[in-house]
Short mmCIF file of C-alpha atoms and ligand atoms in Angstrom, two decimals:
data_model
loop_
_atom_site.label_atom_id
_atom_site.label_comp_id
_atom_site.label_asym_id
_atom_site.label_seq_id
_atom_site.Cartn_x
_atom_site.Cartn_y
_atom_site.Cartn_z
CA MET D 1 -21.34 8.03 0.69
CA TYR D 2 -18.72 10.74 -0.56
CA GLY D 3 -18.77 9.09 -4.44
CA ASN D 4 -19.40 12.61 -6.50
CA ALA D 5 -17.24 14.47 -4.47
CA TYR D 6 -14.47 12.65 -5.82
CA ILE D 7 -15.05 13.29 -9.69
CA ASP D 8 -13.60 15.49 -11.23
CA PRO D 9 -14.26 16.57 -14.29
CA ASP D 10 -10.96 17.35 -15.91
CA GLN D 11 -10.03 13.45 -15.03
CA THR D 12 -11.55 12.10 -17.54
CA PRO D 13 -9.99 9.89 -19.66
CA ASN D 14 -11.19 13.15 -23.52
CA LYS D 15 -9.56 16.04 -21.53
CA LEU D 16 -5.98 13.83 -19.67
CA THR D 17 -4.80 13.50 -22.73
CA GLN D 18 -6.41 17.07 -25.70
CA ASP D 19 -2.98 18.72 -24.51
CA GLU D 20 -0.81 15.66 -26.99
CA ASP D 21 -0.24 14.78 -30.43
CA PRO D 22 -2.66 12.28 -31.14
CA ALA D 23 0.05 10.46 -33.20
CA ARG D 24 2.85 9.58 -30.24
CA LEU D 25 0.06 8.63 -27.91
CA ALA D 26 -2.12 6.53 -30.26
CA GLU D 27 1.48 4.99 -30.63
CA PHE D 28 1.92 4.48 -26.75
CA GLU D 29 -1.33 3.21 -26.26
CA ALA D 30 -0.03 0.52 -29.58
CA ARG D 31 3.34 -0.30 -27.25
CA ILE D 32 1.25 -0.69 -24.48
CA GLU D 33 -1.90 -2.98 -25.40
CA GLY D 34 0.90 -4.61 -27.48
CA GLY D 35 2.49 -5.79 -23.31
CA ASP D 36 5.44 -3.27 -24.99
CA LYS D 37 7.30 -2.52 -20.94
CA ILE D 38 7.30 2.75 -20.63
CA GLU D 39 11.03 2.47 -20.14
CA PRO D 40 11.53 6.15 -18.02
CA LYS D 41 13.88 7.51 -21.80
CA ASP D 42 10.50 6.89 -23.87
CA TRP D 43 8.19 9.24 -24.64
CA MET D 44 5.04 9.29 -22.22
CA PRO D 45 2.00 11.40 -21.82
CA LYS D 46 2.41 13.82 -19.38
CA GLU D 47 -1.30 12.44 -17.10
CA TYR D 48 0.05 8.58 -17.30
CA ARG D 49 3.98 9.92 -15.89
CA LYS D 50 2.03 12.13 -13.25
CA GLN D 51 -0.26 9.27 -12.44
CA LEU D 52 2.49 7.09 -12.50
CA ILE D 53 4.71 9.58 -9.99
CA ARG D 54 1.37 9.84 -7.42
CA MET D 55 1.00 5.73 -6.98
CA ILE D 56 3.79 4.54 -6.79
CA GLU D 57 4.87 7.83 -4.16
CA GLN D 58 2.17 6.29 -1.95
CA HIS D 59 3.19 3.27 -2.86
CA ALA D 60 6.12 4.03 -0.83
CA HIS D 61 5.18 6.41 1.93
CA SER D 62 2.60 3.19 2.86
CA GLU D 63 5.88 0.85 2.98
CA ILE D 64 7.75 3.22 5.25
CA ILE D 65 5.39 4.71 7.14
CA GLY D 66 4.16 0.42 6.60
CA ALA D 67 7.33 -0.14 9.08
CA LEU D 68 5.48 1.32 12.46
CA PRO D 69 2.86 -0.09 14.26
CA GLU D 70 5.18 -4.05 13.74
CA GLY D 71 7.75 -1.67 14.53
CA THR D 72 6.71 -0.20 18.27
CA TRP D 73 6.45 -4.13 18.49
CA ILE D 74 9.99 -5.39 18.09
CA THR D 75 11.13 -4.27 21.83
CA ARG D 76 7.55 -6.59 22.79
CA ALA D 77 7.94 -9.84 21.08
CA PRO D 78 6.87 -12.71 22.23
CA GLY D 79 10.27 -14.63 22.04
CA PHE D 80 13.79 -14.13 20.46
CA ARG D 81 12.67 -15.73 17.86
CA ARG D 82 9.93 -13.55 17.17
CA LYS D 83 12.06 -10.50 17.42
CA LEU D 84 14.59 -11.82 14.85
CA ALA D 85 11.27 -12.25 12.83
CA LEU D 86 9.83 -9.11 13.72
CA MET D 87 12.99 -7.17 12.60
CA ALA D 88 13.42 -8.53 9.27
CA LYS D 89 10.51 -8.01 7.87
CA VAL D 90 10.25 -4.34 9.16
CA GLN D 91 13.59 -4.04 7.30
CA ASP D 92 11.93 -5.79 4.78
CA GLU D 93 9.17 -2.84 4.41
CA VAL D 94 11.27 -0.41 4.78
CA GLY D 95 13.62 -2.02 1.31
CA HIS D 96 10.72 -2.13 -0.26
CA ALA D 97 10.30 2.08 -0.20
CA GLN D 98 13.74 2.13 -1.51
CA LEU D 99 12.79 0.35 -4.20
CA LEU D 100 9.99 1.82 -5.31
CA TYR D 101 11.09 5.64 -3.96
CA SER D 102 13.75 4.96 -6.50
CA ALA D 103 11.29 3.77 -9.12
CA ALA D 104 9.47 7.07 -8.18
CA GLU D 105 12.42 9.09 -8.92
CA THR D 106 12.64 8.25 -12.40
CA LEU D 107 9.61 9.87 -13.65
CA GLY D 108 11.47 12.51 -12.19
CA LYS D 109 10.51 13.51 -8.54
CA SER D 110 13.31 13.03 -6.24
CA ARG D 111 13.38 11.53 -2.76
CA GLU D 112 13.83 15.40 -1.47
CA GLU D 113 10.30 16.02 -2.78
CA MET D 114 8.42 13.23 -1.83
CA ILE D 115 9.29 12.47 1.87
CA ASN D 116 8.76 16.34 2.09
CA ASP D 117 4.93 15.84 -0.28
CA LEU D 118 4.92 13.26 2.62
CA ILE D 119 6.09 15.09 5.73
CA SER D 120 4.10 17.45 5.20
CA GLY D 121 1.01 15.76 4.86
CA LYS D 122 0.00 16.42 0.93
CA SER D 123 0.91 13.03 -0.68
CA LYS D 124 -0.79 9.72 0.69
CA TYR D 125 -0.87 6.30 1.88
CA SER D 126 -2.22 3.85 2.64
CA ASN D 127 -5.18 3.63 4.91
CA VAL D 128 -3.98 1.36 7.49
CA PHE D 129 -0.94 2.42 9.09
CA ASN D 130 -3.67 5.03 10.65
CA TYR D 131 -4.76 2.77 12.85
CA PRO D 132 -3.15 0.85 15.56
CA ALA D 133 -1.39 -2.36 16.13
CA GLU D 134 -2.86 -2.97 20.32
CA THR D 135 -1.46 -5.93 21.12
CA TRP D 136 0.26 -8.53 19.52
CA ALA D 137 -1.71 -10.32 17.69
CA ASP D 138 -2.55 -6.54 16.13
CA THR D 139 0.94 -7.62 14.48
CA ALA D 140 0.17 -11.24 13.30
CA ILE D 141 -3.43 -9.77 11.37
CA ILE D 142 -1.03 -7.15 9.90
CA SER D 143 1.40 -9.08 8.96
CA TRP D 144 -1.42 -11.98 7.40
CA LEU D 145 -4.04 -9.96 6.67
CA ILE D 146 -1.99 -7.34 4.76
CA ASP D 147 0.67 -9.01 3.13
CA ALA D 148 -2.11 -10.93 1.47
CA GLY D 149 -4.05 -7.41 0.69
CA ALA D 150 -0.74 -5.90 -1.04
CA ILE D 151 -0.08 -9.35 -2.43
CA VAL D 152 -3.30 -9.48 -4.70
CA ASN D 153 -2.63 -6.06 -5.98
CA GLN D 154 1.03 -5.52 -6.39
CA LEU D 155 1.01 -9.80 -7.79
CA ALA D 156 -1.27 -8.61 -11.12
CA ASN D 157 0.03 -5.33 -10.73
CA SER D 158 3.40 -6.05 -11.91
CA LYS D 159 2.05 -7.20 -15.49
CA GLY D 160 1.66 -3.98 -15.89
CA SER D 161 3.03 -1.34 -18.67
CA TYR D 162 5.27 0.77 -16.21
CA GLY D 163 9.00 -1.59 -16.89
CA PRO D 164 10.64 0.12 -13.18
CA TYR D 165 7.91 -0.28 -11.18
CA CYS D 166 6.56 -3.85 -12.77
CA ARG D 167 10.31 -5.40 -11.31
CA ALA D 168 10.11 -3.09 -8.15
CA LEU D 169 6.82 -4.23 -7.40
CA GLU D 170 8.70 -9.26 -8.87
CA ARG D 171 11.24 -8.56 -6.33
CA ILE D 172 8.24 -7.11 -3.11
CA CYS D 173 6.37 -10.16 -4.05
CA VAL D 174 8.60 -12.53 -2.84
CA GLU D 175 9.68 -11.07 0.28
CA GLU D 176 5.86 -10.33 1.43
CA SER D 177 5.16 -13.88 0.59
CA PHE D 178 7.46 -14.90 3.54
CA HIS D 179 5.78 -11.57 5.55
CA LEU D 180 2.43 -13.21 4.12
CA LYS D 181 3.91 -16.63 6.29
CA TYR D 182 4.82 -15.29 8.74
CA GLY D 183 1.87 -13.59 9.47
CA HIS D 184 -0.08 -16.89 8.99
CA ASP D 185 1.55 -18.70 11.61
CA ASN D 186 2.02 -15.85 13.86
CA VAL D 187 -1.89 -15.49 13.87
CA VAL D 188 -2.21 -20.42 13.87
CA PHE D 189 -0.36 -19.98 16.75
CA LEU D 190 -2.73 -17.53 18.37
CA ALA D 191 -5.88 -19.39 16.90
CA THR D 192 -5.00 -22.61 17.83
CA GLY D 193 -4.10 -21.87 21.64
CA THR D 194 -4.99 -20.66 25.26
CA LYS D 195 -8.43 -18.30 25.19
CA THR D 196 -7.12 -16.00 25.82
CA GLN D 197 -4.80 -16.26 22.84
CA ARG D 198 -7.88 -17.25 20.72
CA GLU D 199 -9.67 -14.08 21.79
CA MET D 200 -7.03 -12.10 21.86
CA VAL D 201 -6.59 -12.75 18.56
CA GLN D 202 -9.88 -12.84 17.26
CA ASP D 203 -9.94 -9.36 19.08
CA ALA D 204 -6.90 -7.89 16.40
CA LEU D 205 -8.99 -9.33 13.99
CA ILE D 206 -12.23 -7.97 14.68
CA ARG D 207 -10.50 -3.69 14.64
CA TRP D 208 -8.86 -5.28 11.13
CA TRP D 209 -11.49 -6.16 9.36
CA LYS D 210 -12.90 -2.53 7.93
CA PRO D 211 -9.48 -1.21 7.87
CA VAL D 212 -7.78 -4.23 5.52
CA MET D 213 -11.40 -3.63 3.54
CA HIS D 214 -10.76 0.09 2.81
CA PHE D 215 -7.26 -0.63 1.54
CA PHE D 216 -8.21 -1.57 -2.13
CA GLY D 217 -9.28 1.50 -2.53
CA PRO D 218 -13.03 2.96 -2.92
CA SER D 219 -16.09 0.72 -5.19
CA ASP D 220 -15.36 1.20 -8.86
CA ASN D 221 -18.28 3.39 -9.55
CA ILE D 222 -16.70 5.86 -7.39
CA SER D 223 -13.38 4.99 -8.10
CA VAL D 224 -11.90 8.67 -9.10
CA HIS D 225 -8.10 6.73 -11.40
CA THR D 226 -8.79 3.60 -11.79
CA LYS D 227 -10.72 3.82 -15.65
CA THR D 228 -7.47 6.15 -17.01
CA LEU D 229 -4.49 2.87 -14.84
CA MET D 230 -6.41 0.23 -16.42
CA LYS D 231 -6.76 1.19 -19.95
CA TRP D 232 -2.88 2.30 -19.79
CA LYS D 233 -2.29 -1.33 -17.66
CA VAL D 234 -0.98 0.73 -14.01
CA LYS D 235 -3.56 -1.34 -12.41
CA MET D 236 -4.59 -4.66 -14.20
CA ALA D 237 -7.60 -4.43 -11.71
CA SER D 238 -10.43 -2.27 -10.94
CA ASN D 239 -9.96 -2.25 -6.48
CA ASP D 240 -13.51 -3.64 -6.41
CA GLU D 241 -11.93 -7.36 -8.31
CA MET D 242 -9.13 -6.88 -6.31
CA ARG D 243 -11.10 -7.00 -2.61
CA GLN D 244 -13.09 -9.58 -5.00
CA THR D 245 -10.01 -12.06 -4.90
CA PHE D 246 -9.01 -11.53 -1.24
CA LEU D 247 -11.44 -12.54 -0.18
CA ASN D 248 -11.69 -15.35 -1.89
CA MET D 249 -8.35 -16.43 -1.04
CA TYR D 250 -8.54 -15.91 2.84
CA VAL D 251 -12.32 -15.76 4.59
CA PRO D 252 -11.66 -19.83 3.49
CA LYS D 253 -9.36 -19.83 5.34
CA ILE D 254 -9.78 -17.01 8.71
CA TRP D 255 -12.60 -19.40 8.96
CA ASP D 256 -11.11 -22.71 8.61
CA LEU D 257 -9.15 -21.46 11.88
CA GLY D 258 -12.78 -21.06 13.63
CA LEU D 259 -12.20 -16.95 13.79
CA VAL D 260 -15.13 -14.67 13.01
CA ILE D 261 -15.24 -11.93 10.86
CA PRO D 262 -17.18 -9.06 12.02
CA ASP D 263 -19.80 -8.54 9.15
CA PRO D 264 -23.23 -10.17 9.21
CA ASN D 265 -23.32 -9.89 5.21
CA LEU D 266 -20.89 -11.67 4.42
CA LYS D 267 -21.73 -14.47 2.38
CA LYS D 268 -20.34 -16.50 -1.00
CA ASN D 269 -23.82 -15.89 -3.65
CA GLU D 270 -23.25 -19.40 -5.13
CA SER D 271 -24.21 -18.02 -8.39
CA THR D 272 -22.72 -15.33 -9.50
CA GLY D 273 -19.54 -16.37 -7.83
CA LEU D 274 -18.89 -12.98 -5.95
CA TRP D 275 -18.31 -12.11 -2.78
CA GLU D 276 -21.29 -10.02 -0.69
CA TYR D 277 -20.75 -7.74 2.44
CA THR D 278 -21.62 -5.17 4.10
CA GLU D 279 -20.26 -1.55 1.99
CA PRO D 280 -17.86 -0.74 3.78
CA ASP D 281 -17.53 3.18 5.34
CA TRP D 282 -16.40 4.67 2.56
CA GLU D 283 -16.95 8.48 4.45
CA GLU D 284 -15.03 7.00 7.29
CA PHE D 285 -12.27 5.97 4.71
CA LYS D 286 -11.66 9.49 3.05
CA ARG D 287 -11.73 11.06 6.84
CA VAL D 288 -8.08 8.81 7.52
CA ILE D 289 -6.61 8.82 4.24
CA ASN D 290 -7.43 12.83 4.49
CA GLY D 291 -5.16 12.48 7.78
CA ASP D 292 -8.18 12.69 10.88
CA GLY D 293 -7.68 8.91 11.02
CA PRO D 294 -6.19 7.70 14.85
CA CYS D 295 -2.15 7.93 14.16
CA ASN D 296 -1.88 9.44 11.66
CA LYS D 297 -0.83 12.35 13.21
CA GLU D 298 1.73 10.61 15.04
CA ARG D 299 3.01 8.19 11.46
CA LEU D 300 3.58 11.24 10.42
CA ALA D 301 5.76 12.96 13.54
CA VAL D 302 7.67 9.33 13.72
CA ARG D 303 8.88 10.25 9.98
CA LYS D 304 9.43 14.13 10.44
CA TYR D 305 11.45 12.95 13.89
CA ALA D 306 13.29 10.39 11.17
CA GLU D 307 14.03 12.83 8.53
CA GLU D 308 15.32 16.04 11.00
CA LYS D 309 17.56 13.57 13.71
CA GLY D 310 19.22 11.25 9.77
CA ARG D 311 19.96 15.17 8.31
CA TRP D 312 23.72 14.75 8.76
CA VAL D 313 24.40 11.17 7.74
CA ARG D 314 22.43 11.86 4.13
CA LYS D 315 24.85 15.33 4.27
CA ALA D 316 28.03 12.78 4.98
CA LEU D 317 27.13 9.93 2.54
CA LEU D 318 25.87 12.81 0.06
CA ARG D 319 30.02 14.43 1.07
CA LYS D 320 28.11 17.88 0.57
CA ASP D 321 29.29 18.94 4.77
CA ALA D 322 32.73 18.87 5.05
CA GLU D 323 32.92 18.50 8.47
CA TYR D 324 31.55 14.95 8.67
CA VAL D 325 33.66 13.60 6.11
CA THR D 326 36.45 11.81 6.40
CA PRO D 327 39.53 12.98 4.47
CA LEU D 328 40.50 10.41 1.78
CA VAL D 329 44.36 10.76 1.89
N1 BYC P 1 -5.46 4.14 1.30
O1 BYC P 1 -8.58 6.45 -7.55
P1 BYC P 1 -8.58 5.35 -6.20
C1 BYC P 1 2.58 -2.81 2.09
C2 BYC P 1 -6.84 6.93 -2.44
S1 BYC P 1 2.23 -0.86 2.39
C3 BYC P 1 -4.72 5.81 1.38
O2 BYC P 1 -9.41 3.89 -6.22
P2 BYC P 1 -6.33 4.41 -7.65
C4 BYC P 1 2.28 -3.22 3.37
C5 BYC P 1 -6.65 6.94 -4.56
O3 BYC P 1 -5.08 7.26 -3.84
C6 BYC P 1 1.87 -1.69 -0.16
N2 BYC P 1 -5.10 6.22 0.08
O4 BYC P 1 -6.86 5.34 -6.56
C7 BYC P 1 4.00 -2.34 4.47
C8 BYC P 1 -7.51 8.64 -4.32
O5 BYC P 1 -6.96 9.36 -3.40
P3 BYC P 1 -5.57 10.61 -5.18
C9 BYC P 1 0.42 -0.92 -0.11
C10 BYC P 1 -6.73 5.46 -0.29
O6 BYC P 1 -4.71 4.97 -6.98
C11 BYC P 1 4.33 -2.58 5.45
C12 BYC P 1 -8.17 8.42 -4.28
O7 BYC P 1 -8.06 7.69 -2.14
N3 BYC P 1 -0.46 -0.33 -1.70
O8 BYC P 1 1.34 -3.18 2.03
O9 BYC P 1 -7.02 4.19 -8.68
C13 BYC P 1 3.94 -3.59 6.62
C14 BYC P 1 -8.97 7.68 -4.45
O10 BYC P 1 -8.87 6.38 -5.35
C15 BYC P 1 -6.41 4.28 -0.64
C16 BYC P 1 -0.05 0.21 -2.02
O11 BYC P 1 0.37 1.23 -2.48
C17 BYC P 1 -5.78 3.28 0.56
N4 BYC P 1 -5.72 2.15 0.72
O12 BYC P 1 -6.45 2.93 -6.84
C18 BYC P 1 3.08 -4.38 5.98
C19 BYC P 1 -0.50 0.38 -3.67
N5 BYC P 1 -7.40 3.58 -1.53
O13 BYC P 1 -4.81 10.48 -4.73
C20 BYC P 1 2.55 -3.99 4.00
C21 BYC P 1 -0.47 1.23 -4.40
C22 BYC P 1 -7.43 4.82 -2.86
O14 BYC P 1 -6.54 11.35 -5.99
N6 BYC P 1 -1.92 1.08 -4.85
N7 BYC P 1 -6.62 6.01 -2.05
O15 BYC P 1 -5.25 12.02 -3.68
C23 BYC P 1 -2.77 0.91 -5.67
O16 BYC P 1 -2.30 0.32 -5.97
C24 BYC P 1 -3.75 2.11 -5.99
O17 BYC P 1 -3.68 3.55 -5.64
C25 BYC P 1 -4.73 1.92 -4.95
C26 BYC P 1 -5.78 2.73 -5.71
C27 BYC P 1 -5.88 0.17 -5.48
C28 BYC P 1 -4.60 1.70 -3.59
#
């Protein structure tokens, strides 16, 4: 376990707010307690701003990088209808990134800085997108189970305290619910298909189960930011609570399809109502989110390429480079 490596004594809630005006802080916290939305021009503690930028920026990066594993299958999708649906989904994910970058920009960090921090490896993005989509069945599992996990997280947090993030999440959830149906349809098709198709989807589930369990973040006893973020209603449930909600909703559906989840300890404890499972390998999680997963280098290389090759378009749009601008006569 890497647990204590994460605990930073400067991150305790008292230390985080001790340099703030106590009266303003109390007023701010009372607003949050009363269910108000905080808007960009409102006063907010520095740490609230910093935490929101970190989380929304990571979320935006996850959407834009998350378009890549499935995106690699557009040219190989089985059939024209599936190709169209996958293109629309991937396009949606990139659109989510745009919404989220805009929400993060309201807090004072420019999009350029955020993209630079992504490409340089300074900012994180979701662990799951550092794994390859080896077969078409992997894209089905991603669209079903990762989108499902994202909806669990986003639906809860859309009721949170920061207005622009909540509004972006509401809209994203509507689109994600189509992705979930699309993913479910693909998984059902494979799971009820030929022997080869059933084996393909079973193998994909085996590959993705571990990253999916990691997706909700480290267990509550070792999560660094949960306490502060829940106090300020940025996160509306803890990592373990979200993982439990997901297991409760989706394990029965997976079992209904006759698929085997690769965890012999997975079962619902009927007396507590909670799912029991093998503790995820948090050392592996830590390695992957810090740059040492199977596809980290490839993912960032693609983003870097897109950034460099698209520079002239951005310049032209911003009219910073006359060479590319059609004169308005
Ligand atoms: N991956 O204190 P903790 C999608 C980091 S995309 C990577 O618990 P927190 C989709 C965490 O950042 C939707 N890193 O953190 C797109 C922290 O490191 P730093 C993705 C993770 O913030 C395309 C450290 O671990 N969803 O749906 O309280 C196709 C300690 O963690 C992860 C979002 O981004 C992770 N999974 O809680 C298909 C949701 N988990 O920053 C689908 C927005 C933790 O101190 N984010 N870390 O260096 C959140 O809700 C929260 O940030 C988390 C983590 C629940 C993920």
